[in-house]
Coordinates of C-alpha atoms and ligand atoms in Angstrom, one line a residue:
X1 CA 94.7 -4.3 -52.2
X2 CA 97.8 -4.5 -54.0
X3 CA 101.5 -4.3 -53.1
X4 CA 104.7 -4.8 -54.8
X5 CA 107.8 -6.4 -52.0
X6 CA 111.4 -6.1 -53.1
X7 CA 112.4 -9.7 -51.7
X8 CA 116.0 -9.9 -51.1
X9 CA 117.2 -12.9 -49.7
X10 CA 120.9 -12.6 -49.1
X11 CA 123.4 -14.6 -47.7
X12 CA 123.8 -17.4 -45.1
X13 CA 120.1 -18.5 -43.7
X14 CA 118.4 -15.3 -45.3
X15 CA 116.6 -17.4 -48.3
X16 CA 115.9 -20.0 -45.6
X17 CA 114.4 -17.9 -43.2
X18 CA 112.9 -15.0 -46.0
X19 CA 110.9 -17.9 -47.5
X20 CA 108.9 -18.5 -44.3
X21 CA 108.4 -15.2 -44.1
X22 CA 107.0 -14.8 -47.5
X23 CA 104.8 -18.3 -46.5
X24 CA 103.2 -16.3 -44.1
X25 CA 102.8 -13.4 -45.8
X26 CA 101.2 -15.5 -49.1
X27 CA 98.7 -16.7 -46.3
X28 CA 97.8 -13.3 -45.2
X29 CA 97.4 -12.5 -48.9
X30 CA 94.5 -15.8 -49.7
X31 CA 93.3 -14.7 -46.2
X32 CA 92.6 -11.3 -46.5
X33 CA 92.3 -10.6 -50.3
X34 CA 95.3 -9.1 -51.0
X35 CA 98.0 -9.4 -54.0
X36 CA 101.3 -9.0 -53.2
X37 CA 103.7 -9.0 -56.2
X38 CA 107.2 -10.0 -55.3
X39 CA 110.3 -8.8 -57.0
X40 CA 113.5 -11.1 -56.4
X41 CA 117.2 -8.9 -55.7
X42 CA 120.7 -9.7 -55.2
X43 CA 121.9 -8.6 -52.2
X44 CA 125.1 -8.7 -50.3
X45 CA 127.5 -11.6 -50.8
X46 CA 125.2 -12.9 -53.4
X47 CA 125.2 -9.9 -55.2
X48 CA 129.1 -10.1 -55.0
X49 CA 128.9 -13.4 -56.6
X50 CA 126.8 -12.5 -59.3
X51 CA 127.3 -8.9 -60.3
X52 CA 130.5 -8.0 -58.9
X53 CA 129.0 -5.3 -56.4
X54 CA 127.1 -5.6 -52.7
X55 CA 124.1 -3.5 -54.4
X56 CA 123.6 -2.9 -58.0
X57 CA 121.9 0.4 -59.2
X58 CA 119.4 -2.4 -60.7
X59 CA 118.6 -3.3 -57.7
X60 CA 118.3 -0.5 -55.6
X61 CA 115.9 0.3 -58.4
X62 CA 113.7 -2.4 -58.2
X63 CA 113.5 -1.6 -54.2
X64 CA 112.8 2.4 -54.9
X65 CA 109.8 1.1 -57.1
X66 CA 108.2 -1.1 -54.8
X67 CA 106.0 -0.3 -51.5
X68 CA 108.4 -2.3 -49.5
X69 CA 111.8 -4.2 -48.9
X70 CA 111.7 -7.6 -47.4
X71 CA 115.1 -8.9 -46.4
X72 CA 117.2 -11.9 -45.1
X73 CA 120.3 -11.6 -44.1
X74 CA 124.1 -10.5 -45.9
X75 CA 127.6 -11.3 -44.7
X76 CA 129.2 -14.6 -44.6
X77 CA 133.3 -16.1 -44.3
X78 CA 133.8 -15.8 -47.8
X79 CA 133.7 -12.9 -48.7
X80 CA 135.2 -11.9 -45.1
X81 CA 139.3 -11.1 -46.0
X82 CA 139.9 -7.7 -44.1
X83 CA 142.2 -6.4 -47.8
X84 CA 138.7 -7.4 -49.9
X85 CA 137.6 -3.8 -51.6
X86 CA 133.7 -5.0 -51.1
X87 CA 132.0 -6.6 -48.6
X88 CA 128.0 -7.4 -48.3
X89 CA 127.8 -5.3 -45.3
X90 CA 128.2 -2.0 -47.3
X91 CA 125.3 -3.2 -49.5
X92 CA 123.5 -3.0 -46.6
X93 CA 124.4 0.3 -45.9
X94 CA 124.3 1.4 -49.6
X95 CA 120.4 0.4 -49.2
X96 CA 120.0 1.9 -45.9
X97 CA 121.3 4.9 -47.5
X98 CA 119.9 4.9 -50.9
X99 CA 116.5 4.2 -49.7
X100 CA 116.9 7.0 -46.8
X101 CA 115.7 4.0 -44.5
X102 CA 116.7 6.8 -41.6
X103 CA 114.6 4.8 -38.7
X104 CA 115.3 1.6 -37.5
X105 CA 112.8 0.6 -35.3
X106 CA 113.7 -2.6 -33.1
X107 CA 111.2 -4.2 -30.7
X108 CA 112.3 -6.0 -27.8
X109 CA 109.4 -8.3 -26.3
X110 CA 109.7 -11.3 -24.1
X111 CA 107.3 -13.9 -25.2
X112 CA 106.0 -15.2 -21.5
X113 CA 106.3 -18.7 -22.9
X114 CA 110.4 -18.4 -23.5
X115 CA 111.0 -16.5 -20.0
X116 CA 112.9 -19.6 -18.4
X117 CA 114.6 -19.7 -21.4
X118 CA 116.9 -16.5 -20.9
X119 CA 120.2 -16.2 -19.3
X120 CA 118.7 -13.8 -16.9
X121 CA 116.0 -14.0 -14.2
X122 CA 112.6 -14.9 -15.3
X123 CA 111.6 -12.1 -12.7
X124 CA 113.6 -9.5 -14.1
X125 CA 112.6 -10.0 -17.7
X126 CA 109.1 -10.9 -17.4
X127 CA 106.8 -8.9 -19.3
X128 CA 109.4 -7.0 -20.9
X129 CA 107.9 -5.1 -23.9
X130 CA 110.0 -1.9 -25.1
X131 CA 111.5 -0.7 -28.8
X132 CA 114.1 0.8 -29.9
X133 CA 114.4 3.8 -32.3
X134 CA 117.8 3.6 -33.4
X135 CA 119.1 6.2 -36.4
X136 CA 120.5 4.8 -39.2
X137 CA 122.0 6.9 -42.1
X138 CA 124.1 9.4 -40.2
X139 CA 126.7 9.0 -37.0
X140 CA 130.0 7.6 -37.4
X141 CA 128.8 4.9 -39.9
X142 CA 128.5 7.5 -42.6
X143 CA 130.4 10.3 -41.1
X144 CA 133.4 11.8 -43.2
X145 CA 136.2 11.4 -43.1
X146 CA 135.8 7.5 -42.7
X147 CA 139.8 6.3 -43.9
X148 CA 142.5 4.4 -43.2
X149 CA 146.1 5.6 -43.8
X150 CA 149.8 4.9 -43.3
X151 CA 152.4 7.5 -42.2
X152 CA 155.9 7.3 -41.2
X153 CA 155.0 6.0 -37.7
X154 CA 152.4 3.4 -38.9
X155 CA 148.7 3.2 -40.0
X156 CA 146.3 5.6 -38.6
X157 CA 142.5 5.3 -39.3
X158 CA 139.7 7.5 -38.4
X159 CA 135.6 7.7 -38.5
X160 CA 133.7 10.4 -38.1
X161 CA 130.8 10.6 -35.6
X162 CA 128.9 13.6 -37.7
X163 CA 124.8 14.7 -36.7
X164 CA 123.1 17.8 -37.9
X165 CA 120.1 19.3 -36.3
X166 CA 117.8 17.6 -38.8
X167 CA 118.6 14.5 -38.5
X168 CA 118.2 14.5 -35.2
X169 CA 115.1 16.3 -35.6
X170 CA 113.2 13.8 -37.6
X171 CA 114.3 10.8 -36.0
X172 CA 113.8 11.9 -32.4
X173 CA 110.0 13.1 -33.6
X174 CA 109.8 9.1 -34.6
X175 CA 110.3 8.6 -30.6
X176 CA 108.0 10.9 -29.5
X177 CA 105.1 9.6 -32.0
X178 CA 105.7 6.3 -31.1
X179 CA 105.6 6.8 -27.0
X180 CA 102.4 8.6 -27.9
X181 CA 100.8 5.0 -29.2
X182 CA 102.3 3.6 -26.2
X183 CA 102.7 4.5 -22.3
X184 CA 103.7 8.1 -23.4
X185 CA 107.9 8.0 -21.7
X186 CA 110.2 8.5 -23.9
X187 CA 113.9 8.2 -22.8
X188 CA 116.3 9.8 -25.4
X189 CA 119.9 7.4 -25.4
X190 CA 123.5 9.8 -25.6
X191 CA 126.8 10.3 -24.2
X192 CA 126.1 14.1 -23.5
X193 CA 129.0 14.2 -21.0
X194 CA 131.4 13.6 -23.5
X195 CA 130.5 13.7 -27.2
X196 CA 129.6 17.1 -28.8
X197 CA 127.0 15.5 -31.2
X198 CA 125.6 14.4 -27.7
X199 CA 124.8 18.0 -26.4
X200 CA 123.7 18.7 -30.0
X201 CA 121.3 15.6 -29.4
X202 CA 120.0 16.7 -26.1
X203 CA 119.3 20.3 -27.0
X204 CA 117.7 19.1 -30.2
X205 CA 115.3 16.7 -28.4
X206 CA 114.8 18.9 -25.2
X207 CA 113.2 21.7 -28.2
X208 CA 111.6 18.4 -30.2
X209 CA 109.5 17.4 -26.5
X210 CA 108.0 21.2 -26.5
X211 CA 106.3 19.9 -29.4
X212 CA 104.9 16.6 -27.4
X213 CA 103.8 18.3 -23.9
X214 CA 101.9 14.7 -23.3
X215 CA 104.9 12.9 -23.5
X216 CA 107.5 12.3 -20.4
X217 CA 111.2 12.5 -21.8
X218 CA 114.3 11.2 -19.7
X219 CA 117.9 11.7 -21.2
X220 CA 120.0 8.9 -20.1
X221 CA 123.6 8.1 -20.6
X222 CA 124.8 5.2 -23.0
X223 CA 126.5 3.6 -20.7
X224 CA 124.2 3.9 -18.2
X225 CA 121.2 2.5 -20.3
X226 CA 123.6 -0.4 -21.2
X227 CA 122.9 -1.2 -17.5
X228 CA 119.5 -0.1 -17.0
X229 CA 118.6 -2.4 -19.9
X230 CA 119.8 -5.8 -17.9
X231 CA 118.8 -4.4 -14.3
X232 CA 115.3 -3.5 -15.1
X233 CA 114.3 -4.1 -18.5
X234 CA 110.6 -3.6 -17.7
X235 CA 110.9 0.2 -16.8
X236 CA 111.6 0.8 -20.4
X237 CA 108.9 1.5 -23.2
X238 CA 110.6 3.6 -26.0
X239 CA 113.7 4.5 -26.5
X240 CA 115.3 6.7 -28.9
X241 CA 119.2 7.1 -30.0
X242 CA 122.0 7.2 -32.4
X243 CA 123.1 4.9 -35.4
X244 CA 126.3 3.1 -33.3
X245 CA 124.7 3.1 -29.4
X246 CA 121.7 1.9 -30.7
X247 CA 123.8 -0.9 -33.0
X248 CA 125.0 -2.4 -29.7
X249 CA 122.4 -1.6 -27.2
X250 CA 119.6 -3.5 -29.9
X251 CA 122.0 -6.8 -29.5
X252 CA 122.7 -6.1 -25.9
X253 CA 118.5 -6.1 -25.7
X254 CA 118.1 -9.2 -28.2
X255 CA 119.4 -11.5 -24.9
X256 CA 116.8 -10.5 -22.5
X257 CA 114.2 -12.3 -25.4
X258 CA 116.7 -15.3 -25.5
X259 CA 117.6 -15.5 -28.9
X260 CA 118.5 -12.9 -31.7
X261 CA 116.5 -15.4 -34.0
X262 CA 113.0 -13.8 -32.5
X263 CA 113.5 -9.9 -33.0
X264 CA 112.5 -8.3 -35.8
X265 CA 113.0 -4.8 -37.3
X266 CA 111.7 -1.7 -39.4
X267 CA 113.7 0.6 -41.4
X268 CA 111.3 3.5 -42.6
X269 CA 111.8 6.3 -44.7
X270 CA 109.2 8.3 -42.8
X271 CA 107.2 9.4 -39.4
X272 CA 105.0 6.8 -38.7
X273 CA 102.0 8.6 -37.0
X274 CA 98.7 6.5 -35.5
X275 CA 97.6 3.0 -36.7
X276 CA 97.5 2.3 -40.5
X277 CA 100.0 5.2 -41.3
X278 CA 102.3 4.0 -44.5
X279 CA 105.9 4.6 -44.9
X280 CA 108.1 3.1 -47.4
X281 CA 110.0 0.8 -45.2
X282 CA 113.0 -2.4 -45.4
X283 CA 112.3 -4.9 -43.0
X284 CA 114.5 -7.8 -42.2
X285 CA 115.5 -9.6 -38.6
X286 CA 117.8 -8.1 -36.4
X287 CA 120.6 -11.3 -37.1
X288 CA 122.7 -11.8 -39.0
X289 CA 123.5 -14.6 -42.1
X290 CA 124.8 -17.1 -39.3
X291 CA 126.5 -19.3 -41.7
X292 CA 127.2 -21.8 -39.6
X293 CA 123.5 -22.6 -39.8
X294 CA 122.8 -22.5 -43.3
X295 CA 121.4 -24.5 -45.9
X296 CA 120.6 -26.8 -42.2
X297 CA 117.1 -26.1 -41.9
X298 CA 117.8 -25.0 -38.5
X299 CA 117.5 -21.4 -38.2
X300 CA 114.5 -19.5 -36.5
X301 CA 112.6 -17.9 -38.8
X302 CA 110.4 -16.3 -36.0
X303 CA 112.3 -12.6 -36.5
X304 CA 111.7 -12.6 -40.1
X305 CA 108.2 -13.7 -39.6
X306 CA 107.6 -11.0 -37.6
X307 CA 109.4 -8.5 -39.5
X308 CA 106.8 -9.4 -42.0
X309 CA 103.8 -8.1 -39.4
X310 CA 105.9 -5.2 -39.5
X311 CA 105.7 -4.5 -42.9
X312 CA 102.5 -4.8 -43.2
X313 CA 102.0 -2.5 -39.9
X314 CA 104.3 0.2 -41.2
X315 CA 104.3 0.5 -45.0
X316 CA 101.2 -1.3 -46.2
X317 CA 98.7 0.2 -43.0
X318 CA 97.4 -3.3 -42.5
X319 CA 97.4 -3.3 -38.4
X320 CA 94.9 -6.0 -38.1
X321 CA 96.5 -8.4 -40.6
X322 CA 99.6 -7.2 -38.3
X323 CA 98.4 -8.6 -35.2
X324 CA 97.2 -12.0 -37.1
X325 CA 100.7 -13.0 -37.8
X326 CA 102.1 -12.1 -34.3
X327 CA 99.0 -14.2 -32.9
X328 CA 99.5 -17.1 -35.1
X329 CA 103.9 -16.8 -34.0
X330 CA 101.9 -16.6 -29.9
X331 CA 100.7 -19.9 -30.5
X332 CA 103.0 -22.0 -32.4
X333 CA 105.0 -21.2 -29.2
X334 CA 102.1 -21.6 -26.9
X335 CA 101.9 -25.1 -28.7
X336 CA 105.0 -25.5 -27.9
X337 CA 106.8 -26.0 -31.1
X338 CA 110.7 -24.7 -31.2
X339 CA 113.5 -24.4 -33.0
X340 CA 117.3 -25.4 -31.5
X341 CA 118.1 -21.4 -30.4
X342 CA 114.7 -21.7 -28.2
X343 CA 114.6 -25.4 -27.4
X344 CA 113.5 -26.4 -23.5
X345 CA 112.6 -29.6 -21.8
X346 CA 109.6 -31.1 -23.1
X347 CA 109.1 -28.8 -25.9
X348 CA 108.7 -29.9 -29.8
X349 CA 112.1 -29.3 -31.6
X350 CA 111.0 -28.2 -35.3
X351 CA 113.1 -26.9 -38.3
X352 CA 112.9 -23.8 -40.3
X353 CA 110.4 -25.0 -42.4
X354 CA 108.1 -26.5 -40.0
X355 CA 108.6 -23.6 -37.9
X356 CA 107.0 -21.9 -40.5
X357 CA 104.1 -24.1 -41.8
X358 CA 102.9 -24.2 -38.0
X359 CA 102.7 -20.3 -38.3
X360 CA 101.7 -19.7 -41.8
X361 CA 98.3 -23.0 -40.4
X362 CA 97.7 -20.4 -37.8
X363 CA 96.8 -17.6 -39.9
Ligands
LIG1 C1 122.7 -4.4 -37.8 C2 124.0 -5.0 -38.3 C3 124.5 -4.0 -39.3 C4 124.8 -2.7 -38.6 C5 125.8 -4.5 -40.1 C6 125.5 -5.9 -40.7 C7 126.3 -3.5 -41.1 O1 124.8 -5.3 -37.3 O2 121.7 -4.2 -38.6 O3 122.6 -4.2 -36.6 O4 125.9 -2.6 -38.0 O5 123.9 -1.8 -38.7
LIG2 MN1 124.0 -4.8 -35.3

């Protein structure tokens, strides 16, 4: 079959870690009999650089035309001042937005052979296996008004934390389909005690889980999940919520795998329903450009690997070629090659690159 991949590198160790992903992915490609055409984009501080602007209208585009969006990473110190008028982030958000990428989906999995290597209890984290379904075009990162202003007794600022019924609707259905491919429990994330968007999120999903009588929902509390998440990490399986809580409960999460550099995401456009559905989708790894890292050959590339699997899940309905690339990450680590953020006694210290020819041999 053939597929066209917006490939947008970014900033900081996105090119570095993007091109093992797309190593893998050319694998998959000789393996399996598939073409995948990739189109190169400008995003974030790079796009600054070149064009002026954190997303050009080119370049959002050349993603609109294609099956799929891989990305790296965007951000970095130098385009950092707090007074610049653009910053990489908002091409991020421009995309998000522009591609209606409304559901992030974040998987948190603890690979049995990196257990010890977590600042928590090998007991408490072992076999965790859970994802997050985290909204991501509404809530108070695109709420209005979103300003900043001074008056006679100083600067004031506000965001807006906005939800309509609809938006909850359609991402909260994402939950519920997803707990159906899994161990059928959905818990639904707010701050219902305090935040009207909250109660508008509970009664939405409350009428939503009439539609999904197979399916056991649990409300919880933000700041109780927070909790739940480090206490017993094992009695979650899906877990839906808002664009911000889900923001910091999905790097909260990232600890209990030991690294940020081994989760990837999905950002669909769509319900994904059974095995080889296909929505249009951005995928990229759940960290950031760490520029301290870059141009190093340090980095893990094992999230954007992964968030390659994904793609080919989620947008392309290849599930088996899906589960050849998460196999192929199993046993590099099995093998035990790592990289620096993973490292442990008596294990093989590799770089990006070699990270990424042991998984692309394994395919
Ligand atoms: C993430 C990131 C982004 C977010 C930033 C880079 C805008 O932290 O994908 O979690 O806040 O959504
Ligand atoms: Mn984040």
């Amino acid at each position: 079959m053939q597929f066209n991949v917006a490939i947008l590198p970014g900033d900081g160790v996105g090119p570095e870690v993007a091109a093992e992903g797309i190593k893998a992915l050319k694998r998959i490609g000789e393996k399996f009999g598939h073409d995948f055409n990739l189109h190169y984009g400008d995003i974030g501080g790079a796009s600054i650089d070149n064009h002026g602007e954190a997303l050009t209208t080119e370049t959002l585009k050349m993603c609109k035309k294609c099956n799929a969006v891989y990305l790296g990473a965007v951000g970095g110190p130098k385009w950092d001042d707090p007074l610049a008028t653009v910053r990489p982030e908002d091409g991020l958000l421009a995309l998000r937005k522009g591609l209606k990428l409304f559901a992030n989906l974040r998987p948190v999995k603890v690979f049995p052979m990196l257990a010890d290597h977590a600042n928590l209890k090998p007991d408490v984290i072992k076999g965790v296996d859970f994802i997050f379904v985290r909204e991501l075009t509404g809530g108070l990162y695109f709420g209005k008004p979103k300003k900043k202003w001074e008056t006679s007794r100083g600067w004031k600022a506000v965001d807006t934390m906005a939800y309509s019924e609809k938006e909850i609707e359609r991402i909260v259905r994402v939950g519920f389909e997803l707990a159906r491919t899994r161990k059928k429990k959905l818990i639904s994330v707010d701050k219902a005690n305090v935040l009207e968007t909250s109660r508008l999120w509970r009664m939405v999903t409350t009428q939503v889980a009439a539609d999904y009588p197979d399916i056991e929902l649990e409300h919880q509390l933000v700041d109780a999940c927070s909790m739940r998440i480090i206490q017993q990490p094992t009695a979650m399986d899906v877990l839906v919520t808002e664009n911000t809580f889900g923001d910091i409960l999905t790097d909260e999460a990232s600890m209990l795998a030991g690294s940020m550099g081994m989760l990837p995401s999905a950002s669909l456009a769509g319900v994904p329903k059974g095995e080889s559905s296909r929505a249009f989708g951005m995928y990229e790894p759940i960290h950031g450009s760490a520029p301290r890292r870059a141009g190093l050959n340090m980095a893990n590339p094992i999230a954007t690997i992964l968030s390659c699997a994904m793609m080919l899940r989620y947008s392309f309905g290849l599930p088996k070629e899906a589960n050849v690339i998460e196999t192929a990450v199993d046993l590099a680590l099995e093998e035990g090659y790592r990289t620096y953020d993973i490292m442990g006694e008596g294990m093989k210290k590799v770089g990006t690159s070699q990270m990424g020819d042991q998984i692309a041999a394994k395919i």
